[in-house]
Coordinates of C-alpha atoms in Angstrom, one line a residue:
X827 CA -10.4 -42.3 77.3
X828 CA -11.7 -40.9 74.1
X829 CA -13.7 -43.0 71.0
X830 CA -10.5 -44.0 69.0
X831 CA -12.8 -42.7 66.2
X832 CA -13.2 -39.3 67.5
X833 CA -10.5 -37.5 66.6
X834 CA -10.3 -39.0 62.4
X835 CA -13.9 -37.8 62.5
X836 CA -13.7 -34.5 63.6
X837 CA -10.8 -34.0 61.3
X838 CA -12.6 -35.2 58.1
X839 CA -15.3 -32.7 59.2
X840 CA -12.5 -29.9 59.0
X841 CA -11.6 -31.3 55.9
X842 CA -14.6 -31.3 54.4
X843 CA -15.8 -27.6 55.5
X844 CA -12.4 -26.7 54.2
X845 CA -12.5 -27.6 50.4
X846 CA -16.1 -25.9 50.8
X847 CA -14.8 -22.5 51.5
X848 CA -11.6 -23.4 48.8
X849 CA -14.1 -24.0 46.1
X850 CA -16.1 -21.1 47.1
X851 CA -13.0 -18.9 47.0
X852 CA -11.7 -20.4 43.4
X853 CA -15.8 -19.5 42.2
X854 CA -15.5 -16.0 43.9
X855 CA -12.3 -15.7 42.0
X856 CA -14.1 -17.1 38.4
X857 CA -16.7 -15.0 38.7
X858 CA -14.6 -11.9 39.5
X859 CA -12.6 -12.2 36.4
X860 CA -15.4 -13.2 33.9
X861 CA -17.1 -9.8 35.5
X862 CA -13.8 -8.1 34.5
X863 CA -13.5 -10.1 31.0
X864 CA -17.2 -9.3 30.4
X865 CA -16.8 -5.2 31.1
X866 CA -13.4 -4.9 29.5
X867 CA -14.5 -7.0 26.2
X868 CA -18.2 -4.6 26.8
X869 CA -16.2 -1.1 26.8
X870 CA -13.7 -2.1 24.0
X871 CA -16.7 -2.6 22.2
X872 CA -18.8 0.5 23.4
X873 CA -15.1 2.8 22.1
X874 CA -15.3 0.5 18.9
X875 CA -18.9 1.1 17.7
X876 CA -18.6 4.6 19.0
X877 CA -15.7 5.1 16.9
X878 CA -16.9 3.2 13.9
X879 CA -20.3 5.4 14.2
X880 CA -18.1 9.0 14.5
X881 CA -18.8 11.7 12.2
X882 CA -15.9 13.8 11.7
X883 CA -17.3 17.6 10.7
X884 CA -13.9 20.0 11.3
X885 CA -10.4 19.4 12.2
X886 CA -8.0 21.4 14.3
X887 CA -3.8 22.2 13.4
X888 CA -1.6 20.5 15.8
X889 CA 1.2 22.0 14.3
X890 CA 2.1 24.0 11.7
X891 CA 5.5 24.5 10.1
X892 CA 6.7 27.3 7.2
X893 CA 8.7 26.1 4.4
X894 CA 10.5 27.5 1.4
X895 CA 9.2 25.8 -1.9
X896 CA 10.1 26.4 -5.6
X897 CA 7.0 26.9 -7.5
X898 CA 8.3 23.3 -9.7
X899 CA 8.7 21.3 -6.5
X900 CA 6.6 17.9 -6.6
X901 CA 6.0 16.0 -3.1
X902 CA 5.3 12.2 -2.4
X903 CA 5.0 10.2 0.5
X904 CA 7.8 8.8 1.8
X905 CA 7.3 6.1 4.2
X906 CA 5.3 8.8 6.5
X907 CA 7.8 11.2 5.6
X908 CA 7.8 13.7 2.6
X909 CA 10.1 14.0 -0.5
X910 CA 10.4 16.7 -2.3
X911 CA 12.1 16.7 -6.0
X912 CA 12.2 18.7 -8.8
X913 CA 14.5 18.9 -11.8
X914 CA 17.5 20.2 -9.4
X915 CA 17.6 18.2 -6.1
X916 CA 15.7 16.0 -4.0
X917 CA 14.9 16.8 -0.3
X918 CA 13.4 14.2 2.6
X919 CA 12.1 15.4 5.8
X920 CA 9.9 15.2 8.3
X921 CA 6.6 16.4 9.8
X922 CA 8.5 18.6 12.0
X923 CA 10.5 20.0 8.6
X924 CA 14.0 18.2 10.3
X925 CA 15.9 17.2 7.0
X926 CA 16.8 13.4 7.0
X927 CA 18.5 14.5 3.6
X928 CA 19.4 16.5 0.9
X929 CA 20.6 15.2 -3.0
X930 CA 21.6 17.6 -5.6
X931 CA 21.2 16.4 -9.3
X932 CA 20.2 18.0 -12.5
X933 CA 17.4 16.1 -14.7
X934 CA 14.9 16.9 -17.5
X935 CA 12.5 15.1 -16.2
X936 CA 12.6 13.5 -13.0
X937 CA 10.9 9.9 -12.3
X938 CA 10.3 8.9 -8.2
X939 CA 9.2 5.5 -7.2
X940 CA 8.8 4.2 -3.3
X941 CA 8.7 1.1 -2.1
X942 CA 8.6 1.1 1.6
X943 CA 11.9 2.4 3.6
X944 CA 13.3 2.9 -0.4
X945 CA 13.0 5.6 -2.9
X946 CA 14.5 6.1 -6.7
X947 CA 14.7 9.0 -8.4
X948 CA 15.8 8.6 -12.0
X949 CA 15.4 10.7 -15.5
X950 CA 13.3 10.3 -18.2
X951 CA 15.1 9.4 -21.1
X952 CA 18.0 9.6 -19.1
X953 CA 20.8 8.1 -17.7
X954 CA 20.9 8.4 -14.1
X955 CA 19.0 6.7 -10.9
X956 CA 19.9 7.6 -7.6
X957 CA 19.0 5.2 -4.9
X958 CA 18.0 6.3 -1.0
X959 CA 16.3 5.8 2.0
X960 CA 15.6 7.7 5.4
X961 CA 19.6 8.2 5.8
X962 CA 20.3 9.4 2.3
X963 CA 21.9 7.9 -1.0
X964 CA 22.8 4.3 -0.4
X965 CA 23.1 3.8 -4.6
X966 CA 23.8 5.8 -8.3
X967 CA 23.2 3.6 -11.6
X968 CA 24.4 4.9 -14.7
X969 CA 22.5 3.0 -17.8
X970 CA 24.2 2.7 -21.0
X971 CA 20.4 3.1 -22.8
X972 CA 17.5 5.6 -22.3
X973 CA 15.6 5.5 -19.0
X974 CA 11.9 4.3 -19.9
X975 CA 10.3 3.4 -16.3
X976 CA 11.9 1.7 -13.1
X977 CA 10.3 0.4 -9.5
X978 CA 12.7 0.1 -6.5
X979 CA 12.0 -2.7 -4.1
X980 CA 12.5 -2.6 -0.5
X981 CA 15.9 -4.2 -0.7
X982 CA 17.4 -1.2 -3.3
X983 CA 17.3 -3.5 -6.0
X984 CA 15.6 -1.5 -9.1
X985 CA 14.0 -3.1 -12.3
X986 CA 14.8 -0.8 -15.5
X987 CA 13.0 -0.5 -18.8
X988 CA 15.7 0.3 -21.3
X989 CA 15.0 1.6 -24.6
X990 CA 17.2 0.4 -27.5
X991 CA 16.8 0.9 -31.3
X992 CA 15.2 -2.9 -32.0
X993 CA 14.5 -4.2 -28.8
X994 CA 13.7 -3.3 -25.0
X995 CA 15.1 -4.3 -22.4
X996 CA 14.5 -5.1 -18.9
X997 CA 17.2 -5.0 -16.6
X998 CA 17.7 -5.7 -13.0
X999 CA 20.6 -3.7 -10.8
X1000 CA 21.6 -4.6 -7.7
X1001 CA 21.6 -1.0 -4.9
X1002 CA 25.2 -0.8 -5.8
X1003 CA 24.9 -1.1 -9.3
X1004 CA 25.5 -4.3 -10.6
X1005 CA 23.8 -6.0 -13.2
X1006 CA 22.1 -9.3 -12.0
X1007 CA 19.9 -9.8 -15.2
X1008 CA 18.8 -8.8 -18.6
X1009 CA 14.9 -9.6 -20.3
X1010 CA 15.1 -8.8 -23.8
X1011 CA 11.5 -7.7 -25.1
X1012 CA 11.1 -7.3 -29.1
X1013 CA 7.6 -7.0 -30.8
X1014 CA 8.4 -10.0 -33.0
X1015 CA 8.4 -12.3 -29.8
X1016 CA 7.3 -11.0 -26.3
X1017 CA 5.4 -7.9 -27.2
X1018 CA 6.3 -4.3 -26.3
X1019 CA 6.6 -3.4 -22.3
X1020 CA 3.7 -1.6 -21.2
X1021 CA 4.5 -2.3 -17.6
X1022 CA 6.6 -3.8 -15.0
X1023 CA 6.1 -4.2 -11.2
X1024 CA 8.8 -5.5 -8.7
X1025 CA 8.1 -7.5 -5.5
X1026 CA 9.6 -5.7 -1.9
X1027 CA 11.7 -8.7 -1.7
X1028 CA 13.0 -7.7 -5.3
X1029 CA 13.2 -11.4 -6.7
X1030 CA 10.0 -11.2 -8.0
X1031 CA 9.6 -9.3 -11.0
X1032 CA 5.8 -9.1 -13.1
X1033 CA 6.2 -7.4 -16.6
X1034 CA 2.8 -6.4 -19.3
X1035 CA 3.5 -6.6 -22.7
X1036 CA 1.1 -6.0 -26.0
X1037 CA 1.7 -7.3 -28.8
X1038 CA 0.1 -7.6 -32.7
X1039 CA -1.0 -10.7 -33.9
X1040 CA -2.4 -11.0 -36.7
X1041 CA -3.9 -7.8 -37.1
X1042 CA -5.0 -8.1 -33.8
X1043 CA -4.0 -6.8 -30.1
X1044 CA -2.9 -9.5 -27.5
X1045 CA -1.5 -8.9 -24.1
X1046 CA 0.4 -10.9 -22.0
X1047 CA 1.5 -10.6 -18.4
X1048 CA 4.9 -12.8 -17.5
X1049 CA 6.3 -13.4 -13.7
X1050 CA 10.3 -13.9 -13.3
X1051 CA 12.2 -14.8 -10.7
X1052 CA 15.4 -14.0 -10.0
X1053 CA 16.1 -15.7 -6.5
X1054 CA 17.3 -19.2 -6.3
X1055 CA 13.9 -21.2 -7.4
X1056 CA 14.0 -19.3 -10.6
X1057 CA 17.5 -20.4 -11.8
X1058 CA 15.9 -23.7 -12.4
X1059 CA 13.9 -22.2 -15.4
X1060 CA 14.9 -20.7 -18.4
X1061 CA 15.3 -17.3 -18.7
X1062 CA 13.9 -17.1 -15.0
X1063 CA 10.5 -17.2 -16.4
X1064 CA 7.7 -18.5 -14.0
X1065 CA 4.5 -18.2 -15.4
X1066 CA 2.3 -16.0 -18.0
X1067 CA -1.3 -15.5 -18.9
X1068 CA -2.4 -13.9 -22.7
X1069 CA -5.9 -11.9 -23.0
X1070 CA -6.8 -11.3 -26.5
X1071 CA -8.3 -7.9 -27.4
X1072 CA -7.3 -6.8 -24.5
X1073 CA -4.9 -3.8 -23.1
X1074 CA -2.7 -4.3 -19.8
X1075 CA -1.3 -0.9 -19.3
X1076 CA -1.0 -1.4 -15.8
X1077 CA 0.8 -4.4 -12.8
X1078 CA 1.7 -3.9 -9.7
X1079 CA 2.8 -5.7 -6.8
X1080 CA 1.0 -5.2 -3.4
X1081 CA 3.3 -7.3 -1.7
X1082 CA 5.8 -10.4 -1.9
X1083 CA 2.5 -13.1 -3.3
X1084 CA 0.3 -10.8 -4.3
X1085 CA 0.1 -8.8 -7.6
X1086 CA -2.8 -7.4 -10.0
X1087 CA -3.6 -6.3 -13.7
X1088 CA -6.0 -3.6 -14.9
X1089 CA -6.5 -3.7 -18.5
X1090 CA -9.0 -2.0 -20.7
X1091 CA -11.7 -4.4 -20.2
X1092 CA -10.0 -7.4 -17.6
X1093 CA -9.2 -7.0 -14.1
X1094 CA -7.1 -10.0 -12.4
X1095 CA -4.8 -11.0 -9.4
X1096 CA -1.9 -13.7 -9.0
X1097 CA -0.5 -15.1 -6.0
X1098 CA 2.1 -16.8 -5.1
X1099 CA 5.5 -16.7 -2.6
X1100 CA 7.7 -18.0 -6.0
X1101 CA 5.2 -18.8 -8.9
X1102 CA 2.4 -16.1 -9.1
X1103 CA -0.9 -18.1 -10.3
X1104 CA -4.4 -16.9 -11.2
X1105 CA -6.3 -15.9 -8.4
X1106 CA -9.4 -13.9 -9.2
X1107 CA -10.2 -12.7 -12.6
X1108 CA -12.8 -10.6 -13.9
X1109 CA -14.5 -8.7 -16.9
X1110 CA -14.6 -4.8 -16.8
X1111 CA -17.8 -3.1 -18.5
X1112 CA -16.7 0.4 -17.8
X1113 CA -13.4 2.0 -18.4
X1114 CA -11.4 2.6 -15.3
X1115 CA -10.8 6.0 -14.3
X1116 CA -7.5 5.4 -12.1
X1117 CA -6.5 3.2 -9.5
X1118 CA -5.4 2.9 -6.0
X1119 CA -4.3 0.3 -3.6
X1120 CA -2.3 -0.9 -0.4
X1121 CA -1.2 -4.0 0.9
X1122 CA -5.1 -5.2 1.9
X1123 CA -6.8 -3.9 -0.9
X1124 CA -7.4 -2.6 -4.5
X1125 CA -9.9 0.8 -5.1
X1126 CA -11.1 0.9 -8.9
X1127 CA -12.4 3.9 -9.6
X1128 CA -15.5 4.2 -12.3
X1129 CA -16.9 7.6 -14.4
X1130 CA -20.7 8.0 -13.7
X1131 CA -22.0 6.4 -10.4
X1132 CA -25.3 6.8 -11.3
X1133 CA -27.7 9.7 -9.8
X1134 CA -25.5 9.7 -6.6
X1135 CA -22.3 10.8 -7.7
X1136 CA -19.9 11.5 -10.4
X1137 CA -17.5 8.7 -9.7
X1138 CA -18.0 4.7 -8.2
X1139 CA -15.5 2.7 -6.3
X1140 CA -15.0 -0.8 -6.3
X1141 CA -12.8 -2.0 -3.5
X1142 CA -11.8 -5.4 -3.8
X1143 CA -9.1 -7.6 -1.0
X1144 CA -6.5 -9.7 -2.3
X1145 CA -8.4 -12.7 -2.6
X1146 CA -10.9 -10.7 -5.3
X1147 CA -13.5 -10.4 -2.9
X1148 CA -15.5 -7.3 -3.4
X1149 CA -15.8 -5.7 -0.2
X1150 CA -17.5 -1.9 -1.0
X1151 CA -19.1 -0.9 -3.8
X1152 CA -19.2 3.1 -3.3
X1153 CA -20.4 6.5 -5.6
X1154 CA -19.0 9.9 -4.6
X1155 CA -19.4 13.5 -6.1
X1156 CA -15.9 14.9 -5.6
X1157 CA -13.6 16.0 -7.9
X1158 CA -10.5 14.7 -6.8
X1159 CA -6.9 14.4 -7.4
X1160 CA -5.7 11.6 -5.3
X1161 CA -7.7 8.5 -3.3
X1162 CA -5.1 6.6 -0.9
X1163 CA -5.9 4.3 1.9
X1164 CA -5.2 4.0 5.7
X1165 CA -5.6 0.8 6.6
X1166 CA -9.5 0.2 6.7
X1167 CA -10.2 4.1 5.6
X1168 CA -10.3 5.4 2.1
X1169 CA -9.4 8.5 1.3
X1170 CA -10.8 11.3 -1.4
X1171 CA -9.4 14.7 -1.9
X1172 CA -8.6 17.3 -3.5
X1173 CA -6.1 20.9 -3.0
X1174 CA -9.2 22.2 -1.1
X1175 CA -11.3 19.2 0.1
X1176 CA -11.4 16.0 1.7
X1177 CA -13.8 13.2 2.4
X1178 CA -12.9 9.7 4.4
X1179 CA -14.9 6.8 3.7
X1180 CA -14.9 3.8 6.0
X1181 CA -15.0 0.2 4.6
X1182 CA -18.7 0.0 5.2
X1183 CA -19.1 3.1 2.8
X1184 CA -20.0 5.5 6.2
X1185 CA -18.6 8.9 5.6
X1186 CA -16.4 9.8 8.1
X1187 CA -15.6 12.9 7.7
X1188 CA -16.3 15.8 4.8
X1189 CA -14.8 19.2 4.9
X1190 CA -12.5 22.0 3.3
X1191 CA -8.8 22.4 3.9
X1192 CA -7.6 25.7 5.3
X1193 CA -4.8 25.8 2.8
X1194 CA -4.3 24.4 -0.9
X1195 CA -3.3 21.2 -0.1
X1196 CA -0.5 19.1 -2.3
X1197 CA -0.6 15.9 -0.6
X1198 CA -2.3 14.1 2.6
X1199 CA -0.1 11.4 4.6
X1200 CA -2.0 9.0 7.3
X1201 CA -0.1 8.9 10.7
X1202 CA -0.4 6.0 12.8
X1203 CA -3.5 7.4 14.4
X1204 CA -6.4 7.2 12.0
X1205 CA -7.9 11.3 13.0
X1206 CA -4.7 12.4 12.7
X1207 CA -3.1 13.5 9.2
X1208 CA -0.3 15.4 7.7
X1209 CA -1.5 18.2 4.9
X1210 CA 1.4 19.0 2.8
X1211 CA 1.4 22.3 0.9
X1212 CA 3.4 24.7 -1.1
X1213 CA 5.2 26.5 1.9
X1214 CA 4.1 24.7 5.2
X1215 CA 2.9 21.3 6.6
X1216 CA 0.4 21.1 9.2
X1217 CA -0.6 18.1 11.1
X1218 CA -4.4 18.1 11.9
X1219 CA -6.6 16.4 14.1
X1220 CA -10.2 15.5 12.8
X1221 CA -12.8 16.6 15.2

């Protein structure tokens, strides 16, 4: 008879050879996908750095469509698609020229603001605003006192500067019309309203006034909220911040916390989801020449950038960080941004900056160009001009 030991022995032997090859097999396996990781992570990075070191010299037309334009038609960007107005209509379609819609009005002098999927088109001096987005006219308000200035939010609600004889007024309609509040501005109190800006959420509401004191200039930028944590406080007020000798023509919101002020000499940003609060502030030594921004950032642009150009940028984030400090020679009428690109051109050329102040690309257009719009594809663009749009691909 066999060793009663025999057979547990052999079979620990088994065991033992087999949790060898299992461990093998599981570091086979480890090493495998690291391998994978490793090259994946390696050519993401190759198309990255390739990318981020492209030079752009020429672009090609995807497509090309014809259009019939009056010579007084304006165009604006309209959530990727275009709007046209003038002092007879407004029009909204796409890259392909498909109408989304088509408003007939008469105005002197036809305001447009956009906020995301919303835009308002209201007169000067007027009495009218019409409210739409992608599907058409969703709201009409009809003001009892001259149109000044208005911002739409993303919800449809507007914010209206009203002119009156003694006072101005601020006042906030709902998309159908309604009246959900009134700030009354006189020069003996508040100041006079140099500017207002309205969060996307459109509870939010940041207004600039000046005011005299004392034979002196004063400015003072005030945050009201109109959503259930501001009915605690009276008059809806939040919070405010004065800058004497200083002027604050301009405050805008770059999203629901974030807003900024450019005065003549003072540059600043508040955050805050309810209570907007002092951020970042800083002194200007040169005047600024205009300004740009987008949800990430905020493009100051300078006069004079030394022996390399005619014109500096200062890009600052949200936070007040300067990230890009940047001259450039070309005379422009319009800088936007797409996402992490910036964006410098002209009717008849173009030049695309990245955030590390690499030129992307420099050229001429093919046609006199009104307006650019970013696609979702950061070589790809949409060229809007008197009579045709043309999608282009950078090369």
């Amino acid at each position: 008879a066999k060793h009663p030991y025999t057979f547990k022995n052999k079979n620990q032997k088994h065991q033992s050879e087999f949790r060898k090859k299992l461990i093998q097999h599981k570091r086979a396996i480890t090493t495998r996908t690291v391998l994978i990781v490793i090259l994946s992570i390696t050519a993401s990075l190759a198309v990255y750095i390739s990318y981020q070191n492209k030079v752009y010299v020429e672009y090609e037309v995807v497509r090309s469509v014809e259009r019939d334009d009056a010579e007084q038609a304006e165009f604006i960007d309209f959530s990727g698609n275009i709007l046209k107005y003038s002092r007879d209509g407004a029009t909204a379609f796409d890259s392909n020229d498909t109408i989304l819609w088509n408003e007939a009005y008469e105005m002197q002098n036809p305001l447009v603001d956009i906020c995301k999927n919303f835009a308002a088109i209201g007169d000067y001096r007027g009495n009218k605003i019409y409210i739409m987005n992608e599907s058409g006219l969703q709201g009409e308000i009809t003001t009892d006192l001259p149109i000044m200035k208005f911002e739409v939010s993303d919800q449809g609600r507007i914010a209206v500067l009203l002119e009156d004889r003694k006072e101005m007024l601020i006042r906030l309609y709902s998309i159908s019309g309604e009246i959900i509040s009134d700030v009354k501005a006189t020069m003996r109190n508040s100041g006079y309203p140099l500017d207002l800006c309205l969060s996307d959420d459109g509870i939010k509401l940041g207004v600039s006034y000046i005011l005299i004191e004392r034979g002196s200039i004063k400015s003072s930028v005030a945050f009201y909220n109109f959503g259930s944590v501001g009915q605690d406080h009276i008059d809806h007020f939040m919070s405010g911040y004065d800058y004497q000798g200083t002027i604050v023509p301009m405050l805008k919101y770059t999203n629901n916390s974030t807003a900024f002020a450019v005065g003549d000499n003072k540059f600043a940003i508040y955050k805050g989801s309810q209570k907007p609060v002092l951020e970042f502030e800083t002194d200007l030594e040169d005047e600024v020449h205009s300004v740009f921004y987008s949800e990430s950032y905020i493009g100051l642009v300078y006069r004079g950038g030394g022996e390399e150009g005619k014109y500096k940028i200062d890009i600052y984030d949200t936070s007040g960080n300067l990230v890009l400090v940047r001259p450039f020679d070309l005379e422009y009428t319009d800088i936007i941004f797409n996402k992490d690109l910036i964006i410098i051109y002209n009717d008849t050329e173009c030049c695309i900056y990245n955030m590390g102040g690499m030129e992307k690309f420099q050229g001429e257009f093919h046609v006199l160009v009104s307006m650019i719009i970013p696609t979702d594809k950061k070589t790809r663009y949409i060229l809007v001009s008197r009579g045709s749009t043309q999608v282009i691909q950078l090369k």
